[in-house]
CSV table of C-alpha atoms in Angstrom, one decimal:
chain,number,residue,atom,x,y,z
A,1025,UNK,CA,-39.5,15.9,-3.2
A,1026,UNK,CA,-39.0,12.3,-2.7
A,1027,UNK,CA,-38.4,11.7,-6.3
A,1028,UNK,CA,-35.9,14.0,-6.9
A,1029,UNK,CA,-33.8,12.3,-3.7
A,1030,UNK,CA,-34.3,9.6,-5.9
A,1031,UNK,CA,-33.2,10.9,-8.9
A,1032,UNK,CA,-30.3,12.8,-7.1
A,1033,UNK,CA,-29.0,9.5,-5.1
A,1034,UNK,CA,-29.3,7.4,-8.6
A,1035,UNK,CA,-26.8,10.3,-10.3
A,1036,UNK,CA,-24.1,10.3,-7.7
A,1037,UNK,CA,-24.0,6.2,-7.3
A,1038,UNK,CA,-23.7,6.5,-11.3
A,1039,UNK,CA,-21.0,9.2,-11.3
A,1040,UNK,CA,-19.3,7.2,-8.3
A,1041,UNK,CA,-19.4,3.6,-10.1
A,1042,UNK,CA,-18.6,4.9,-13.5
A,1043,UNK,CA,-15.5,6.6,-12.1
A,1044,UNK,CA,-14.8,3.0,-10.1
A,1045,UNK,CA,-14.9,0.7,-12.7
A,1046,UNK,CA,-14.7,0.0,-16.4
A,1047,UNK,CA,-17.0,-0.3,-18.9
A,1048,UNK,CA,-17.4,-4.1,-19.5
A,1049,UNK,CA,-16.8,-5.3,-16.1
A,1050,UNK,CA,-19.1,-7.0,-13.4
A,1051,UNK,CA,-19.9,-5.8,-10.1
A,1052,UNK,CA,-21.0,-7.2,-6.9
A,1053,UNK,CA,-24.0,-5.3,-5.6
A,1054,UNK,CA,-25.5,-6.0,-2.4
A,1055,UNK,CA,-28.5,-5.0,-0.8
A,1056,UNK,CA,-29.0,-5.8,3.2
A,1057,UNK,CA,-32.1,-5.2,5.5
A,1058,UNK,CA,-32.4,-5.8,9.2
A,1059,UNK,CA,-35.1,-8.3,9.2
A,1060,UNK,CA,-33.9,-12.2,8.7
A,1061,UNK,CA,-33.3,-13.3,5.5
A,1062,UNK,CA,-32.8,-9.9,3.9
A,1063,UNK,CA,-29.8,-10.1,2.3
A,1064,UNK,CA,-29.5,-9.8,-1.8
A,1065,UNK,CA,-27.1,-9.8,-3.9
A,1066,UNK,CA,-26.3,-9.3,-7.4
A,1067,UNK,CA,-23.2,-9.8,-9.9
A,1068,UNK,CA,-24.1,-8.0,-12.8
A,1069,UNK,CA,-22.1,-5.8,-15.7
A,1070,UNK,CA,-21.6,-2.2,-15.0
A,1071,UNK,CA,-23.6,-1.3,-18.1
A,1072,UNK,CA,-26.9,-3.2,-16.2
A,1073,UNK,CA,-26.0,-1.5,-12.8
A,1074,UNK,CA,-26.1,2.3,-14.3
A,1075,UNK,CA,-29.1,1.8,-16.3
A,1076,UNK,CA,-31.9,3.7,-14.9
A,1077,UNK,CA,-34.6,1.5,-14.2
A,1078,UNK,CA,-31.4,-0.6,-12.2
A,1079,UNK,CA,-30.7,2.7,-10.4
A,1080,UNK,CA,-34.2,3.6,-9.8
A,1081,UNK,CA,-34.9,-0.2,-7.9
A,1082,UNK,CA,-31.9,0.3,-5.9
A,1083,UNK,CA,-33.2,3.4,-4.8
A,1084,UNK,CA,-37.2,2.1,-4.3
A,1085,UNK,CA,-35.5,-0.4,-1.5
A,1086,UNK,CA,-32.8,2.0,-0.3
A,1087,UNK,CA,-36.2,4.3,0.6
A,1088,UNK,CA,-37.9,1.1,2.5
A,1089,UNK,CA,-34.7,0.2,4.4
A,1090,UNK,CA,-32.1,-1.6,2.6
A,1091,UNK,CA,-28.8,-0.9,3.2
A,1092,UNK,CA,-26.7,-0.7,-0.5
A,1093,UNK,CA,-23.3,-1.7,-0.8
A,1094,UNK,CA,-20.6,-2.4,-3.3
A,1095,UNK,CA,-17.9,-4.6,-3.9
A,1096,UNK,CA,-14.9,-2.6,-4.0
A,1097,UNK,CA,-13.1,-5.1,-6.7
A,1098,UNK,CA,-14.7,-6.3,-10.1
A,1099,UNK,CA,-16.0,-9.8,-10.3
A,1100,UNK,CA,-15.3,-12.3,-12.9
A,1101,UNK,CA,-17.9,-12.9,-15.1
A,1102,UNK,CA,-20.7,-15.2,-14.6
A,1103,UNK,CA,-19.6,-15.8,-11.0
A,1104,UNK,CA,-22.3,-16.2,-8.7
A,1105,UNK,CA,-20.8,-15.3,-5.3
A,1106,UNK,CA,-18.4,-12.6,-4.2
A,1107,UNK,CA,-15.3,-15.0,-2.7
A,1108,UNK,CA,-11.8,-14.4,-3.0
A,1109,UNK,CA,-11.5,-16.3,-5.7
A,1110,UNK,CA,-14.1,-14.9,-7.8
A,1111,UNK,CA,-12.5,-11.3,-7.4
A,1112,UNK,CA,-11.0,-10.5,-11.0
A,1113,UNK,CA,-8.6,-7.4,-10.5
A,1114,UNK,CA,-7.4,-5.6,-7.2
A,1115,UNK,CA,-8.8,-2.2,-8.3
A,1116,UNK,CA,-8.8,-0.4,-5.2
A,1117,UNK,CA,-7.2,0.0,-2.1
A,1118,UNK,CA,-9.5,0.9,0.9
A,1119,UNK,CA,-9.1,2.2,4.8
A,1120,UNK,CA,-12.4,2.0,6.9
A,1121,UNK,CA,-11.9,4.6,9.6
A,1122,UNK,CA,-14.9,3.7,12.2
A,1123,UNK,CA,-13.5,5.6,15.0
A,1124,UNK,CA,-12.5,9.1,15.1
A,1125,UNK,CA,-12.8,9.6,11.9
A,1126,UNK,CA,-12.2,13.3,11.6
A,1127,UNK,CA,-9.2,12.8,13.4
A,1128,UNK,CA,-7.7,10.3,11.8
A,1129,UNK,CA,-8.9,11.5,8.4
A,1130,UNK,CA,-6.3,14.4,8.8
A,1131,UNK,CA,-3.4,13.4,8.7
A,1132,UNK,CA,-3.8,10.7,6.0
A,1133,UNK,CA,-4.7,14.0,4.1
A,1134,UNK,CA,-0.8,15.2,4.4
A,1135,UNK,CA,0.9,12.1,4.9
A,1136,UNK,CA,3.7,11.7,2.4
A,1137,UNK,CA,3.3,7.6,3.3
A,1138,UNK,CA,0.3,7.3,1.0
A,1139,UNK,CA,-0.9,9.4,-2.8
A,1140,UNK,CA,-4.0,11.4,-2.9
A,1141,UNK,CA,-7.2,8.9,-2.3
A,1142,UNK,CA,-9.6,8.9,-5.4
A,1143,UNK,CA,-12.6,9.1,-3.1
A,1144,UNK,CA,-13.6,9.7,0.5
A,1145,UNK,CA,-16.9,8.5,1.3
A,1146,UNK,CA,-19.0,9.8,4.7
A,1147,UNK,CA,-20.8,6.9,5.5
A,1148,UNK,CA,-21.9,8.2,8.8
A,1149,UNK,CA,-21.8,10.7,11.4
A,1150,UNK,CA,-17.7,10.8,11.7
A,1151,UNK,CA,-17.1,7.8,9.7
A,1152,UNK,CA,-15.3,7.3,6.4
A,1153,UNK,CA,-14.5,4.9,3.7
A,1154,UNK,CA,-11.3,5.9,1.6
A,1155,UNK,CA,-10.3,4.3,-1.7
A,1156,UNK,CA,-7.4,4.7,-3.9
A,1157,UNK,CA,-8.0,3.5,-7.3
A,1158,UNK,CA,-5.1,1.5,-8.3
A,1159,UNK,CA,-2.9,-0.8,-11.0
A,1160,UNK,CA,-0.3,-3.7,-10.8
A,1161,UNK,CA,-1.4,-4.9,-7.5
A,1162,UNK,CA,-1.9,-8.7,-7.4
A,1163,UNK,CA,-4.4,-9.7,-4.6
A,1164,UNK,CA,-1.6,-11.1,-2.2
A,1165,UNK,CA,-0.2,-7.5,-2.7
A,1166,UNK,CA,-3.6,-5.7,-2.0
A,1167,UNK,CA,-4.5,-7.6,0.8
A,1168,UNK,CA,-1.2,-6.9,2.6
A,1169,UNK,CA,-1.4,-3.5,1.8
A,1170,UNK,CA,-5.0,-3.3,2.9
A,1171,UNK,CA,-3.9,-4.6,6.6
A,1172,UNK,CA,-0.8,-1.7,6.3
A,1173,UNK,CA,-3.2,0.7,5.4
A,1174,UNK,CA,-5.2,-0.4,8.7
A,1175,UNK,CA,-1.9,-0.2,11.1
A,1176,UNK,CA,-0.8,3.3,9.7
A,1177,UNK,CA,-4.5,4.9,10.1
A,1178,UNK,CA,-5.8,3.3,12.3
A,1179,UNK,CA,-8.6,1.7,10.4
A,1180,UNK,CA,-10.6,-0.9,11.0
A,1181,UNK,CA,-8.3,-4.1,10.5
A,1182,UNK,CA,-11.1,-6.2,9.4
A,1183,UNK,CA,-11.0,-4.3,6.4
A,1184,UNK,CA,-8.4,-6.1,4.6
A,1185,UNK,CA,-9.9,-8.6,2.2
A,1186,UNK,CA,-10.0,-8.7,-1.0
A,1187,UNK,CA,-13.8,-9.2,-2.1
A,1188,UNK,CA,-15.0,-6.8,1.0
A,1189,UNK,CA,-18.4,-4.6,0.3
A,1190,UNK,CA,-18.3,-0.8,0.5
A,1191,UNK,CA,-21.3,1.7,1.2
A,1192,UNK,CA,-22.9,2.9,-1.9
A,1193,UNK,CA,-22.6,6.6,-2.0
A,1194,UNK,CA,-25.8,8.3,-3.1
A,1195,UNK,CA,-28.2,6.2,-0.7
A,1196,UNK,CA,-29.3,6.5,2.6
A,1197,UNK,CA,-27.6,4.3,5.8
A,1198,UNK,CA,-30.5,3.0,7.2
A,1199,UNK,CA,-29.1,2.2,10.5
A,1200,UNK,CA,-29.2,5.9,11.7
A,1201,UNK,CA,-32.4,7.0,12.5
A,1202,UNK,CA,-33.2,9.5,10.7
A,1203,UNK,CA,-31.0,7.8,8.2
A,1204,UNK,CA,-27.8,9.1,7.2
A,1205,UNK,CA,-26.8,10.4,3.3
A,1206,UNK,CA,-23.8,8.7,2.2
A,1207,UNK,CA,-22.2,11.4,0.4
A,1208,UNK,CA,-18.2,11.1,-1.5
A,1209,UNK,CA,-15.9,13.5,-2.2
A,1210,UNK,CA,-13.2,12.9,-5.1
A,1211,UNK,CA,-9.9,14.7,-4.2
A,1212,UNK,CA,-7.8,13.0,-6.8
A,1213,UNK,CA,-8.1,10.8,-9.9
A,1214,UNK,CA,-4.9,9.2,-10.8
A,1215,UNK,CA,-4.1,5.1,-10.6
A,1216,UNK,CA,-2.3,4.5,-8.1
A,1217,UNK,CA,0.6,1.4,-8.2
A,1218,UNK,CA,2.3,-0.4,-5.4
A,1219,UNK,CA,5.5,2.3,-5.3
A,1220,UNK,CA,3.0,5.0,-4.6
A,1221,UNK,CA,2.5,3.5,-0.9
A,1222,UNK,CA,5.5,3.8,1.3
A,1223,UNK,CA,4.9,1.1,3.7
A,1224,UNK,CA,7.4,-0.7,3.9
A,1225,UNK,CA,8.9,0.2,7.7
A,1226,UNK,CA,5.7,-1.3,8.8
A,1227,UNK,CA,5.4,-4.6,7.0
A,1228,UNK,CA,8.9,-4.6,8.8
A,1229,UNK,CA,7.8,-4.2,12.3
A,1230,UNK,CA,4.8,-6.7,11.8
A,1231,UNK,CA,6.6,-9.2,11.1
A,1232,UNK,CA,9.6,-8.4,14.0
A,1233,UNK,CA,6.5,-7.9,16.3
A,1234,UNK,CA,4.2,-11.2,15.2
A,1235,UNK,CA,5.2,-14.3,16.6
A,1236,UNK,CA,2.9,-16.3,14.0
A,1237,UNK,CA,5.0,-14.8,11.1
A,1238,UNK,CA,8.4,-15.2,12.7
A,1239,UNK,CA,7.8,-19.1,13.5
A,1240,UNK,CA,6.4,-19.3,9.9
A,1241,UNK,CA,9.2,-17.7,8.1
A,1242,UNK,CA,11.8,-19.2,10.7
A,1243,UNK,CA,14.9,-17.0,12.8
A,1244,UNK,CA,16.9,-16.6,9.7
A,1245,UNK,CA,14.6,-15.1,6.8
A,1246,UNK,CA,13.9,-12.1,7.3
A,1247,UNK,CA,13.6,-9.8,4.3
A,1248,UNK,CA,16.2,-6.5,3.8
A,1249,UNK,CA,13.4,-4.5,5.2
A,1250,UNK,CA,13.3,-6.1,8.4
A,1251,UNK,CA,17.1,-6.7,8.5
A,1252,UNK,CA,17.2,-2.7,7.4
A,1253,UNK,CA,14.5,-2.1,10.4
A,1254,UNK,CA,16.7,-4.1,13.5
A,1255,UNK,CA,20.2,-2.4,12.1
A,1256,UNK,CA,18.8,1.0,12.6
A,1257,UNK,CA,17.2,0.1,15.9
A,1258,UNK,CA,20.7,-1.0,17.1
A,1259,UNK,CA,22.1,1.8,15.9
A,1260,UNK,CA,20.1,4.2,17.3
A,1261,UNK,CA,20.4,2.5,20.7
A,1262,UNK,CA,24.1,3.0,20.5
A,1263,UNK,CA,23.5,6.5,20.0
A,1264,UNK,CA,24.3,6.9,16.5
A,1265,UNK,CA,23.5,9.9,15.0
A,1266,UNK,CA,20.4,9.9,13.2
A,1267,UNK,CA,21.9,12.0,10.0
A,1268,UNK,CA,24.4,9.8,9.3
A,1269,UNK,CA,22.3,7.1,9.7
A,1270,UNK,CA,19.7,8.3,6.9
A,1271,UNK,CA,22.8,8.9,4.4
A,1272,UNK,CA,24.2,5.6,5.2
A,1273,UNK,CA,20.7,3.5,4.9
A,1274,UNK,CA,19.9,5.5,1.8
A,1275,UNK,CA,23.5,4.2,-0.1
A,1276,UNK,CA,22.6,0.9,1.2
A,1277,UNK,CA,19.6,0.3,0.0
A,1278,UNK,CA,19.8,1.8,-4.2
A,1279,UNK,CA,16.9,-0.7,-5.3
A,1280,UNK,CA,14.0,1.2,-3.4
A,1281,UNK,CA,12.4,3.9,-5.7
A,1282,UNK,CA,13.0,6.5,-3.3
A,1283,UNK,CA,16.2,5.7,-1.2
A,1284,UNK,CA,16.2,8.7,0.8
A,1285,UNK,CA,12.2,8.6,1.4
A,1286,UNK,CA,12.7,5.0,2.7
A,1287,UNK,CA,15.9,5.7,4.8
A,1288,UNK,CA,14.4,8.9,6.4
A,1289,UNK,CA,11.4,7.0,7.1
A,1290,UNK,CA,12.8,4.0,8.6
A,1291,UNK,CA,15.2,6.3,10.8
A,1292,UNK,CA,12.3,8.6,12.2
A,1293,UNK,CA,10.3,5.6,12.9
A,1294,UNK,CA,12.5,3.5,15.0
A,1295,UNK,CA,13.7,7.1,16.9
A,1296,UNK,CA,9.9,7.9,17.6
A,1297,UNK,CA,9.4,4.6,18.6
A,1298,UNK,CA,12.6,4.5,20.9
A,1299,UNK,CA,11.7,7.7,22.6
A,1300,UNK,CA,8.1,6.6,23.3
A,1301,UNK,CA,9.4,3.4,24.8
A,1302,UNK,CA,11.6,5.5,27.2
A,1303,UNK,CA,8.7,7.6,28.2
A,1304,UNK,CA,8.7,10.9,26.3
A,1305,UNK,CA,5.5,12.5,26.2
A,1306,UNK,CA,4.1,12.3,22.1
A,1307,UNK,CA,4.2,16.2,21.5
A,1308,UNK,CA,7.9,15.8,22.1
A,1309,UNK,CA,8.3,13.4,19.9
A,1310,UNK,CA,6.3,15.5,16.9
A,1311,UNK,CA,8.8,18.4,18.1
A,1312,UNK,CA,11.6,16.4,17.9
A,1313,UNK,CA,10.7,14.6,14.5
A,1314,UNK,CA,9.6,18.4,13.4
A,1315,UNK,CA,13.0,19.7,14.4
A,1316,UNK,CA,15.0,16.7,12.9
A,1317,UNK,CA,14.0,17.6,9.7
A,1318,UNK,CA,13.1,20.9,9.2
A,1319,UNK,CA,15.4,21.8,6.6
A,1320,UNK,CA,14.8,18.4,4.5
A,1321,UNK,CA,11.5,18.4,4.6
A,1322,UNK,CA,8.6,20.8,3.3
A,1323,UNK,CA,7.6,23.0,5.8
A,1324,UNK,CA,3.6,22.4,4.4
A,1325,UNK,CA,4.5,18.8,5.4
A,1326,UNK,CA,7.2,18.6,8.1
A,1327,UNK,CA,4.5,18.8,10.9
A,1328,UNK,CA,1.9,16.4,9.8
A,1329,UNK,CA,4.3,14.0,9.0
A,1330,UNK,CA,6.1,14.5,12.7
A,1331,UNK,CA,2.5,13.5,14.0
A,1332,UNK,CA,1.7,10.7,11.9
A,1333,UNK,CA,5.3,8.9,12.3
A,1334,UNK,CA,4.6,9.4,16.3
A,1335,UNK,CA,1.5,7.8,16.0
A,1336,UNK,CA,2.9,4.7,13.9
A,1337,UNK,CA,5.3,4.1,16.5
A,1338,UNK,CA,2.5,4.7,19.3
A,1339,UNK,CA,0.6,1.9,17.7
A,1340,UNK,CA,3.2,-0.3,17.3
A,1341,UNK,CA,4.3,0.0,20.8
A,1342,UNK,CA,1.0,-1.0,21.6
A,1343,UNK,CA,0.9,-4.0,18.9
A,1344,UNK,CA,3.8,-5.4,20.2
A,1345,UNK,CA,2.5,-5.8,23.9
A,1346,UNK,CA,-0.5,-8.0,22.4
A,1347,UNK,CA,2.0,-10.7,21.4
């Protein structure tokens, strides 16, 4: 019995790295244990990590109580540790959802702000780890995506560098007791580039919202989205309706790859976020959002995507009161 757990966690940490990385390329594997001093790791190719003897040891100390993780980006070969700048391609972006998973798992399923993750790993009971295999990203990019992808979600922020570790899935967590089977699910497999992630209304209110990147950047740099972001604010303050704002946004701003996505985005946003501020209860917002654009809209979507923009703006309510 215990040898074909073996056997069967060796196979799916196979499939799963195989379908992570490319042939040829090194990976960080590490192995960690609760007792002092028991922390290993590895930088080896892919070739050595999905040989079976390699798979087999991994699973001998997974069985005695290592913990076995990944790095989620390939290593440059012959580097000896797993820093920043020993990372040798962004190949994944990643969202650790350590609280509420379930919940907050759902709506990233619908969103229209993200494409379909390439894998969805239980790590625990009601935890996840979600990755999106991507191209064209340079780190900078990754990393400030990574932090986006935290905001949106609600993920864990500390997530967000470039050289972080991610549970192995195939072998147990150790920490549970009895231990937890990290299990994946792949719900897509397409490469993923940096249009393919509509975040740009939030990288927007970060930096209106972060006093650390305002005195950095200076009162009078701020980038069209942030310029786009205050306008529409304004505006909507005013009373402006929120139609004509979407059309007129959408002429103005021809370079994004999806004009009407970003100005319908940016519009619902700063609304949710305005009627939050003057007190309306969230379900009202999702209503109103729903309502808004019911006939734009697909009706598979239109609800989920209500929710998600009202909790954006709920959590960037509640960002901007830290500062």
């Amino acid at each position: 019995m215990l040898q074909h757990r073996t056997q069967n966690a060796a196979d799916i940490a196979a499939d799963f790295l195989s379908r992570c990385f490319a042939p040829g390329e090194s990976i960080a594997l590490l192995l960690r244990r609760d007792n002092p001093g028991g922390v290993l790791q590895q930088i080896v190719p892919l070739e050595r990590a999905l040989a079976p003897r390699y798979l087999g040891w991994l699973a001998h100390e997974n069985s005695i109580g290592a913990n076995i993780y990944v790095a989620a980006n390939p290593v440059r070969s012959g580097s000896r540790k797993r820093i920043k700048e020993s990372i040798a391609a962004a190949r994944h972006l990643y969202l650790d959802l350590d609280t509420d998973g379930e919940a907050r798992l759902a709506p990233l399923r619908t969103s229209d702000t993200v494409p379909t993750p390439n894998a969805i790993v239980s790590t625990s009971p009601g935890k996840y780890q979600i990755l999106w295999r991507v191209g064209g990203f340079s780190i900078e990019q990754q990393e400030s995506a990574l932090k986006l992808l935290a905001v949106t979600f609600g993920g864990d922020p500390a997530c967000s560098d470039c050289n972080r570790v991610l549970r192995l899935p195939g072998f147990l967590n150790c920490k549970y007791d009895p231990a937890y089977t990290v299990t994946v699910e792949y719900p897509g497999n397409s490469t993923w580039n940096v249009d393919d992630f509509r975040l740009d209304i939030l990288a927007a209110d970060a930096a209106f919202s972060s006093r650390s990147i305002v005195s950095r950047k200076g009162p009078n740099k701020h980038s069209s989205s942030e310029r786009d972001w205050a306008w529409v604010l304004d505006e909507l303050a005013k009373g402006k309706d929120a139609a004509k704002l979407t059309r007129k946004l959408a002429s103005r701003r021809s370079d994004k790859a999806n004009p009407l996505y970003y100005a319908q985005r940016t519009v619902d946003v700063a609304s949710a976020r305005l009627w939050l501020v003057e007190g309306a209860p969230i379900d009202d917002v999702v209503t109103m959002l729903e309502v808004r654009r019911r006939f734009e809209i697909p009706i598979a979507l239109c609800s989920a995507r209500a929710r998600e923009i009202a909790l954006t703006a709920q959590r960037m309510i509640a960002r901007r009161k830290i500062f």
